Short mmCIF file of C-alpha atoms and ligand atoms in Angstrom, two decimals:
data_model
loop_
_atom_site.label_atom_id
_atom_site.label_comp_id
_atom_site.label_asym_id
_atom_site.label_seq_id
_atom_site.Cartn_x
_atom_site.Cartn_y
_atom_site.Cartn_z
CA MET A 19 47.45 215.68 219.97
CA ALA A 20 50.72 217.53 219.69
CA LEU A 21 53.01 218.60 216.88
CA ILE A 22 56.33 216.86 217.36
CA VAL A 23 59.64 217.20 215.49
CA HIS A 24 62.13 214.33 215.52
CA LYS A 25 65.70 214.72 214.33
CA TYR A 26 67.89 211.68 213.67
CA GLY A 27 71.66 211.95 213.34
CA GLY A 28 73.89 210.07 210.93
CA THR A 29 74.59 207.13 213.26
CA SER A 30 70.86 206.67 213.84
CA MET A 31 70.43 206.53 210.05
CA GLY A 32 73.61 204.49 209.58
CA SER A 33 72.18 201.33 208.00
CA VAL A 34 68.98 200.00 206.51
CA GLU A 35 68.27 198.15 209.74
CA ARG A 36 68.72 201.35 211.77
CA ILE A 37 66.48 203.27 209.38
CA ARG A 38 63.82 200.60 209.92
CA ASN A 39 64.15 201.11 213.67
CA VAL A 40 63.85 204.86 213.24
CA ALA A 41 60.65 204.27 211.25
CA ARG A 42 59.26 201.98 213.98
CA ARG A 43 59.87 204.69 216.56
CA ILE A 44 58.24 207.41 214.47
CA ALA A 45 55.25 205.17 213.67
CA LYS A 46 54.78 204.58 217.41
CA TRP A 47 54.60 208.36 218.04
CA HIS A 48 52.27 208.82 215.08
CA ARG A 49 49.96 206.05 216.30
CA ALA A 50 49.75 207.83 219.65
CA GLY A 51 47.96 210.59 217.73
CA HIS A 52 50.72 213.15 217.17
CA GLN A 53 51.44 215.17 214.05
CA MET A 54 55.01 214.36 213.05
CA MET A 55 57.79 216.17 211.22
CA VAL A 56 61.02 214.22 210.90
CA VAL A 57 64.44 215.59 209.97
CA PRO A 58 67.15 213.00 209.23
CA SER A 59 70.86 213.56 208.60
CA ALA A 60 72.77 211.78 205.88
CA MET A 61 73.81 208.20 206.69
CA ALA A 62 76.92 208.09 208.91
CA GLY A 63 80.08 208.98 206.99
CA GLU A 64 78.17 209.93 203.85
CA THR A 65 78.75 213.69 203.96
CA ASN A 66 82.49 213.12 204.42
CA ARG A 67 82.49 210.68 201.52
CA LEU A 68 80.70 213.17 199.27
CA LEU A 69 83.06 216.01 200.17
CA GLU A 70 86.09 213.76 199.56
CA LEU A 71 84.74 212.94 196.12
CA ALA A 72 84.50 216.63 195.34
CA PHE A 73 88.01 217.34 196.60
CA SER A 74 89.38 214.39 194.64
CA ILE A 75 88.30 216.14 191.45
CA SER A 76 89.25 219.66 192.40
CA ALA A 77 91.54 221.10 195.06
CA GLN A 78 89.27 224.11 195.33
CA PRO A 79 85.79 223.00 194.37
CA GLU A 80 83.37 225.78 193.59
CA PRO A 81 81.21 226.36 196.71
CA ARG A 82 77.96 226.10 194.79
CA GLU A 83 78.88 222.68 193.42
CA LEU A 84 80.13 221.54 196.80
CA ASP A 85 76.71 222.24 198.32
CA MET A 86 74.99 220.56 195.38
CA ILE A 87 77.01 217.43 196.13
CA ALA A 88 76.89 217.54 199.94
CA ALA A 89 73.12 218.02 200.02
CA THR A 90 72.49 214.69 198.29
CA GLY A 91 73.32 212.70 201.43
CA GLU A 92 70.19 213.92 203.20
CA GLN A 93 68.12 213.39 200.09
CA VAL A 94 68.89 209.66 200.14
CA SER A 95 67.97 209.57 203.83
CA ILE A 96 64.54 211.18 203.43
CA GLY A 97 63.66 208.84 200.57
CA LEU A 98 64.72 205.72 202.44
CA LEU A 99 63.02 206.78 205.65
CA SER A 100 59.77 207.56 203.84
CA LEU A 101 59.86 204.12 202.22
CA ALA A 102 60.49 202.48 205.59
CA LEU A 103 57.51 204.36 207.07
CA LYS A 104 55.26 203.37 204.20
CA ALA A 105 56.33 199.75 204.65
CA LEU A 106 54.90 200.03 208.16
CA GLY A 107 51.62 201.24 206.74
CA VAL A 108 51.90 204.93 207.66
CA CYS A 109 51.59 207.74 205.14
CA ALA A 110 54.77 209.75 204.73
CA CYS A 111 56.06 212.27 202.25
CA SER A 112 59.68 213.33 201.72
CA TYR A 113 60.77 216.91 201.11
CA ALA A 114 64.10 218.32 199.98
CA GLY A 115 64.86 221.73 201.51
CA TRP A 116 63.81 223.61 198.37
CA GLN A 117 60.46 221.80 198.26
CA VAL A 118 59.36 223.06 201.69
CA PRO A 119 60.91 225.64 200.99
CA ILE A 120 63.52 226.39 203.65
CA LYS A 121 64.85 229.73 202.43
CA THR A 122 68.42 230.68 203.26
CA ASP A 123 70.92 233.36 202.36
CA GLY A 124 73.42 232.56 199.63
CA THR A 125 76.50 231.77 201.75
CA PHE A 126 77.32 228.32 200.42
CA SER A 127 78.37 225.75 203.01
CA LYS A 128 77.48 228.12 205.88
CA ALA A 129 74.06 229.39 204.85
CA ARG A 130 71.69 230.84 207.41
CA ILE A 131 67.97 230.16 207.41
CA ILE A 132 65.94 233.26 206.65
CA GLU A 133 62.40 231.98 206.36
CA ILE A 134 60.41 228.76 206.23
CA ASP A 135 57.18 228.64 204.26
CA GLY A 136 55.08 226.08 206.08
CA ALA A 137 51.95 225.92 203.89
CA ARG A 138 52.71 222.77 201.92
CA VAL A 139 53.99 220.73 204.85
CA ARG A 140 51.11 221.94 207.02
CA ARG A 141 48.62 220.40 204.59
CA ASP A 142 50.40 217.04 204.94
CA LEU A 143 50.34 217.22 208.70
CA GLU A 144 46.66 218.07 208.75
CA ALA A 145 45.94 215.09 206.50
CA GLY A 146 47.77 212.84 208.99
CA ARG A 147 50.86 212.38 206.82
CA ILE A 148 54.34 212.35 208.29
CA ALA A 149 56.55 215.02 206.72
CA VAL A 150 60.12 213.75 206.27
CA ILE A 151 62.28 216.81 205.61
CA ALA A 152 65.93 216.85 204.57
CA GLY A 153 68.18 218.40 207.20
CA PHE A 154 71.31 220.49 206.48
CA GLN A 155 69.96 222.08 203.29
CA GLY A 156 67.93 224.97 201.99
CA VAL A 157 67.51 227.14 198.94
CA ASP A 158 68.63 230.71 198.32
CA ASP A 159 66.90 233.55 196.49
CA ALA A 160 68.39 232.50 193.17
CA ASN A 161 67.13 228.91 193.62
CA ASN A 162 70.55 227.49 194.42
CA ILE A 163 70.79 224.61 196.85
CA THR A 164 72.66 225.67 199.98
CA THR A 165 73.90 223.81 203.07
CA LEU A 166 73.96 225.04 206.64
CA GLY A 167 77.42 223.98 207.85
CA ARG A 168 78.54 220.66 209.32
CA GLY A 169 76.09 219.32 211.86
CA GLY A 170 73.44 221.58 210.30
CA SER A 171 70.56 219.11 210.54
CA ASP A 172 70.15 220.09 214.18
CA THR A 173 69.56 223.64 213.03
CA SER A 174 67.08 222.50 210.36
CA ALA A 175 65.10 220.60 213.00
CA LEU A 176 65.04 223.44 215.52
CA ALA A 177 64.22 226.02 212.86
CA LEU A 178 61.30 223.88 211.64
CA ALA A 179 60.13 223.35 215.22
CA ALA A 180 60.24 227.12 215.74
CA ALA A 181 58.51 227.96 212.44
CA PHE A 182 55.68 225.49 213.08
CA ALA A 183 55.47 226.28 216.81
CA ALA A 184 55.97 222.57 217.53
CA ASP A 185 55.19 221.33 221.01
CA GLU A 186 58.50 219.51 221.31
CA CYS A 187 61.66 218.85 219.32
CA LEU A 188 63.38 215.55 220.04
CA ILE A 189 66.98 215.25 218.90
CA TYR A 190 67.82 211.54 218.62
CA THR A 191 71.52 210.80 218.65
CA ASP A 192 74.08 208.12 219.47
CA VAL A 193 74.48 209.28 223.07
CA ASP A 194 71.66 209.18 225.60
CA GLY A 195 71.83 212.84 226.54
CA VAL A 196 74.13 215.66 227.57
CA TYR A 197 76.84 214.70 230.05
CA THR A 198 78.71 216.61 232.76
CA ALA A 199 81.86 215.95 230.66
CA ASP A 200 82.81 213.74 227.74
CA PRO A 201 82.28 210.17 229.07
CA ARG A 202 85.20 208.98 226.93
CA ILE A 203 87.48 211.13 229.08
CA VAL A 204 85.76 211.00 232.46
CA ASP A 205 84.44 207.60 233.61
CA GLN A 206 82.27 209.22 236.27
CA ALA A 207 80.61 211.65 233.85
CA ARG A 208 76.90 211.78 234.54
CA ARG A 209 73.94 212.40 232.27
CA LEU A 210 72.16 215.66 233.07
CA GLU A 211 68.37 215.45 233.33
CA CYS A 212 68.10 219.11 232.42
CA ILE A 213 70.40 221.80 231.18
CA THR A 214 69.52 225.44 230.61
CA CYS A 215 69.57 226.70 227.09
CA GLU A 216 72.35 229.14 227.94
CA GLU A 217 74.53 226.40 229.36
CA MET A 218 73.84 224.30 226.31
CA LEU A 219 74.85 227.21 224.11
CA GLU A 220 78.17 227.48 225.95
CA MET A 221 78.63 223.70 225.85
CA ALA A 222 77.94 223.58 222.12
CA SER A 223 80.24 226.45 221.27
CA LEU A 224 82.93 225.26 223.67
CA GLY A 225 83.38 221.92 222.03
CA SER A 226 80.65 219.55 223.20
CA LYS A 227 79.57 218.13 219.87
CA VAL A 228 76.07 217.08 220.86
CA LEU A 229 74.26 219.94 219.09
CA GLN A 230 75.22 222.51 216.47
CA THR A 231 75.52 225.93 218.15
CA ARG A 232 73.12 227.62 215.74
CA SER A 233 70.40 225.13 216.61
CA VAL A 234 70.63 226.01 220.30
CA GLU A 235 70.26 229.68 219.38
CA PHE A 236 66.99 228.83 217.61
CA ALA A 237 65.76 226.82 220.59
CA GLY A 238 66.54 229.73 222.90
CA LYS A 239 65.13 232.49 220.74
CA TYR A 240 61.85 230.72 220.00
CA ARG A 241 61.68 228.81 223.28
CA VAL A 242 61.38 225.42 221.67
CA LYS A 243 61.05 222.58 224.15
CA THR A 244 64.03 220.44 223.14
CA ARG A 245 65.18 217.05 224.36
CA VAL A 246 68.38 215.21 223.43
CA LEU A 247 67.98 211.43 223.66
CA SER A 248 69.22 208.12 222.32
CA SER A 249 68.06 206.61 219.06
CA LEU A 250 69.69 203.33 219.98
CA SER A 251 67.17 202.44 222.72
CA ASP A 252 64.28 200.03 222.02
CA PRO A 253 62.20 201.89 219.41
CA LEU A 254 59.02 200.41 220.85
CA MET A 255 59.71 201.40 224.47
CA PRO A 256 56.67 202.99 226.17
CA LEU A 257 56.15 206.57 225.07
CA GLU A 258 55.94 207.83 228.68
CA ASP A 259 59.41 206.43 229.41
CA GLU A 260 60.84 207.88 226.24
CA MET A 261 59.42 211.30 227.05
CA ARG A 262 61.35 211.28 230.32
CA SER A 263 64.66 209.99 228.97
CA GLY A 264 67.67 211.96 227.73
CA THR A 265 68.36 215.58 228.66
CA LEU A 266 65.74 218.31 228.54
CA MET A 267 66.82 221.82 227.64
CA THR A 268 65.14 224.30 229.99
CA PHE A 269 64.89 228.05 230.20
CA GLU A 270 66.44 229.76 233.16
CA GLU A 271 63.31 231.71 234.12
CA ASP A 272 61.40 228.42 234.44
CA GLN A 273 63.80 226.99 236.98
CA THR A 274 62.24 226.49 240.35
CA MET A 275 64.93 224.42 241.99
CA GLU A 276 68.11 225.76 243.51
CA GLN A 277 70.69 225.90 240.74
CA VAL A 278 73.85 223.85 240.89
CA VAL A 279 76.79 226.16 240.49
CA VAL A 280 78.68 224.22 237.82
CA SER A 281 76.84 221.98 235.37
CA GLY A 282 79.58 220.68 233.17
CA ILE A 283 83.11 220.75 231.80
CA ALA A 284 83.59 221.23 228.06
CA HIS A 285 86.77 220.91 226.07
CA GLN A 286 88.03 221.79 222.64
CA ARG A 287 91.11 219.84 221.72
CA ASP A 288 92.16 221.31 218.39
CA GLU A 289 93.05 224.90 219.17
CA ALA A 290 96.06 226.98 218.19
CA ARG A 291 97.54 230.10 219.77
CA ILE A 292 99.12 232.96 217.88
CA ALA A 293 100.98 235.89 219.42
CA VAL A 294 102.02 239.04 217.62
CA LEU A 295 104.87 240.46 219.69
CA SER A 296 105.75 244.05 220.31
CA VAL A 297 103.15 245.92 218.33
CA PRO A 298 102.60 249.67 218.76
CA ASP A 299 99.82 250.30 221.27
CA THR A 300 97.76 252.62 219.08
CA PRO A 301 94.09 252.85 218.06
CA GLY A 302 93.20 250.41 215.27
CA ILE A 303 95.88 247.87 216.00
CA ALA A 304 93.44 245.03 216.84
CA TYR A 305 91.62 245.75 213.62
CA GLN A 306 94.84 245.75 211.61
CA ILE A 307 95.86 242.39 213.05
CA LEU A 308 92.52 240.58 213.11
CA GLY A 309 90.86 242.19 210.09
CA PRO A 310 92.88 240.28 207.47
CA VAL A 311 92.48 237.04 209.43
CA ALA A 312 88.71 237.44 209.65
CA ARG A 313 88.52 238.35 205.96
CA ALA A 314 90.02 234.96 205.19
CA HIS A 315 86.98 233.46 207.02
CA ILE A 316 89.09 232.31 209.93
CA ASP A 317 87.16 232.37 213.21
CA ILE A 318 89.01 234.02 216.06
CA ASP A 319 88.25 232.86 219.56
CA MET A 320 90.06 234.04 222.70
CA ILE A 321 91.83 237.42 222.47
CA VAL A 322 94.21 239.03 224.91
CA GLN A 323 96.06 242.31 224.58
CA ASN A 324 98.61 242.97 227.27
CA GLN A 325 99.34 246.13 229.19
CA SER A 326 101.66 248.22 227.06
CA VAL A 327 105.21 249.01 228.05
CA GLU A 328 106.81 252.06 226.44
CA GLY A 329 104.04 252.22 223.88
CA ARG A 330 104.36 248.64 222.71
CA THR A 331 102.31 245.59 223.58
CA ASP A 332 101.79 241.90 222.75
CA PHE A 333 98.61 240.72 221.09
CA THR A 334 97.56 237.08 221.46
CA PHE A 335 94.57 235.17 220.10
CA THR A 336 93.42 231.65 219.27
CA VAL A 337 92.06 230.00 216.14
CA ALA A 338 91.00 226.46 215.25
CA ARG A 339 94.06 224.30 214.65
CA SER A 340 92.96 223.64 211.07
CA ASP A 341 93.25 227.40 210.38
CA TYR A 342 96.62 227.84 212.11
CA ALA A 343 98.93 227.64 209.10
CA ARG A 344 96.77 229.97 207.05
CA ALA A 345 96.52 232.53 209.84
CA MET A 346 100.31 232.47 210.39
CA ASP A 347 100.87 232.96 206.65
CA ILE A 348 98.59 235.97 206.54
CA LEU A 349 100.29 237.60 209.52
CA ASN A 350 103.83 236.91 208.35
CA ALA A 351 103.18 237.85 204.74
CA SER A 352 101.80 241.34 205.25
CA VAL A 353 100.50 242.31 208.67
CA LYS A 354 103.79 241.99 210.55
CA ALA A 355 105.68 244.44 208.37
CA GLN A 356 102.71 246.77 207.99
CA ILE A 357 102.27 247.37 211.71
CA GLY A 358 105.93 247.01 212.60
CA ALA A 359 105.57 244.03 214.90
CA ARG A 360 108.77 242.39 216.11
CA GLN A 361 107.70 238.76 215.68
CA VAL A 362 104.79 236.41 215.15
CA ILE A 363 104.97 233.23 217.18
CA GLY A 364 102.48 230.43 217.67
CA ASP A 365 101.69 227.08 219.19
CA PRO A 366 99.31 224.74 217.35
CA GLN A 367 99.24 222.20 220.20
CA VAL A 368 96.90 223.83 222.69
CA SER A 369 93.42 222.99 223.98
CA LYS A 370 90.66 224.87 225.72
CA VAL A 371 88.92 223.60 228.85
CA SER A 372 85.82 225.33 230.19
CA VAL A 373 83.75 225.18 233.34
CA ILE A 374 80.10 226.06 232.72
CA GLY A 375 77.13 226.81 234.95
CA VAL A 376 74.39 229.42 235.26
CA GLY A 377 74.86 229.25 239.04
CA MET A 378 78.12 231.17 238.57
CA ARG A 379 76.05 234.32 238.26
CA SER A 380 75.20 234.16 241.94
CA HIS A 381 78.12 232.22 243.41
CA VAL A 382 81.68 233.29 243.87
CA GLY A 383 84.67 231.01 244.15
CA VAL A 384 84.38 229.03 240.91
CA ALA A 385 87.46 230.66 239.44
CA ARG A 386 89.40 230.05 242.65
CA THR A 387 88.51 226.33 242.68
CA MET A 388 89.34 226.03 239.00
CA PHE A 389 92.74 227.73 239.22
CA ARG A 390 93.68 225.90 242.43
CA THR A 391 92.82 222.54 240.84
CA LEU A 392 94.94 223.26 237.77
CA ALA A 393 97.80 224.52 239.95
CA GLU A 394 97.72 221.34 242.04
CA GLU A 395 98.02 219.29 238.86
CA GLY A 396 100.93 221.44 237.70
CA ILE A 397 99.07 222.64 234.61
CA ASN A 398 100.12 226.01 233.26
CA ILE A 399 97.36 228.36 232.13
CA GLN A 400 98.23 230.23 228.95
CA MET A 401 95.09 232.32 228.48
CA ILE A 402 91.83 232.85 230.33
CA SER A 403 88.47 234.06 229.11
CA THR A 404 85.20 234.38 230.98
CA SER A 405 81.54 235.12 230.53
CA GLU A 406 78.84 235.35 233.19
CA ILE A 407 78.34 231.59 233.11
CA LYS A 408 81.69 230.13 232.05
CA ILE A 409 85.43 230.26 232.61
CA SER A 410 87.71 228.95 229.86
CA VAL A 411 91.42 228.33 230.04
CA LEU A 412 93.88 227.58 227.29
CA ILE A 413 96.43 224.91 228.18
CA ASP A 414 98.95 222.60 226.56
CA GLU A 415 97.11 219.84 224.72
CA LYS A 416 99.10 217.23 226.66
CA TYR A 417 97.23 218.13 229.84
CA MET A 418 93.76 218.50 228.39
CA GLU A 419 92.32 215.17 229.58
CA LEU A 420 93.98 215.48 232.97
CA ALA A 421 92.47 218.95 233.41
CA VAL A 422 88.97 217.77 232.47
CA ARG A 423 89.16 214.87 234.94
CA ALA A 424 90.58 216.95 237.76
CA LEU A 425 87.97 219.70 237.33
CA HIS A 426 85.14 217.18 237.13
CA LYS A 427 86.26 215.85 240.48
CA ALA A 428 86.91 219.25 242.05
CA PHE A 429 83.37 220.41 241.29
CA GLU A 430 81.94 217.06 242.43
CA LEU A 431 80.08 216.60 239.18
CA GLU A 432 79.84 212.83 239.62
CA ARG A 433 77.23 213.49 242.34
CA GLY A 434 73.67 213.95 241.20
N1 LIG B 517 75.16 215.47 207.16
C1 LIG B 517 75.63 216.74 207.62
C2 LIG B 517 76.99 216.59 208.27
O1 LIG B 517 77.54 215.51 208.34
C3 LIG B 517 74.66 217.44 208.51
C4 LIG B 517 74.38 216.74 209.82
O2 LIG B 517 74.69 215.57 209.98
O3 LIG B 517 73.79 217.37 210.69
O4 LIG B 517 77.55 217.55 208.71
MG1 LIG B 518 75.28 216.12 214.68
#
């Protein structure tokens, strides 16, 4: 007997018929003798609908109320799924985040999980009941309902798996695993049987939308065995086959096989670049430029400061396209005059393409292949950033798909 966590995304919960299929799958696992915790998302499109309702009443809804509204989507899901399980004759009990409780800090709409008290759910599991727990939500110290950020049900599932020391966490989604690149862009993209947690972390934060980044951090920190797999397969398929399907997240130290050098290509379409031109090259300048931007809760991604010429330099960085206008306003309104910059210019039509692989640690030549491939396609690189296991380039959005396809081919990712 094992303790298993299942997480089902919005598409998997998208209709009553799909919820029934989810219940059939869970009941099959339960019948095989496992203790089960299940974390569903809201039904597909529901969270967007709820947020639109809020914004239709107020242009700037109060964050606490926004979370109150957004959290209801998952509450409907846990109730429906519990009913569907009971209809199959298995005992199930639904829990809102505050009933577990899943304790978070008080940052509405981006709350972080601080602690999970497992006592109540543990009693259910020991009595053979399936615990159906709302994803995406928690409760803060002052008993307010909080949410964990879009896609946060992944994080709920992984945090619960970590807190309960679950044997495995299965993330059921509308794709059948993690691919070498987005299959909608690259026909030859291939499903990976395994991916290391570090690569997954890069993939998630570099634009692959399979898992929320925070959830991968939990999996890595607590070494949760995590598998990403399809919820759209036959729910009654043999358990042994299901346990081998999808993509398994592994830990680098456990790898016995020779590593491939590059595992995948990720992309982030909606980026924007901002350059502050001719700023004095003095201590504190980065802080003076980026401080006000960060204070407006705008995430800054790539940063480049050029070599200074005659004491002045250019400072360039990227933000999400949705934050572009706000960031430009902040810089033009006060920062520019304050630091005596000549000009603030920007381009909201750029994308980031990244090559990822833990094998880069021990192999040279990845950068050369990447830059040669882009050069051959006539694609201009605007910015570059690297870590030990990835190289990212910023390019014109027009060439994003071309770049992903060309790199996929150059690194021979279609071959298993
Ligand atoms: N329902 C939430 C969202 O749409 C959380 C999730 O699906 O993971 O972002
Ligand atoms: Mg998701």
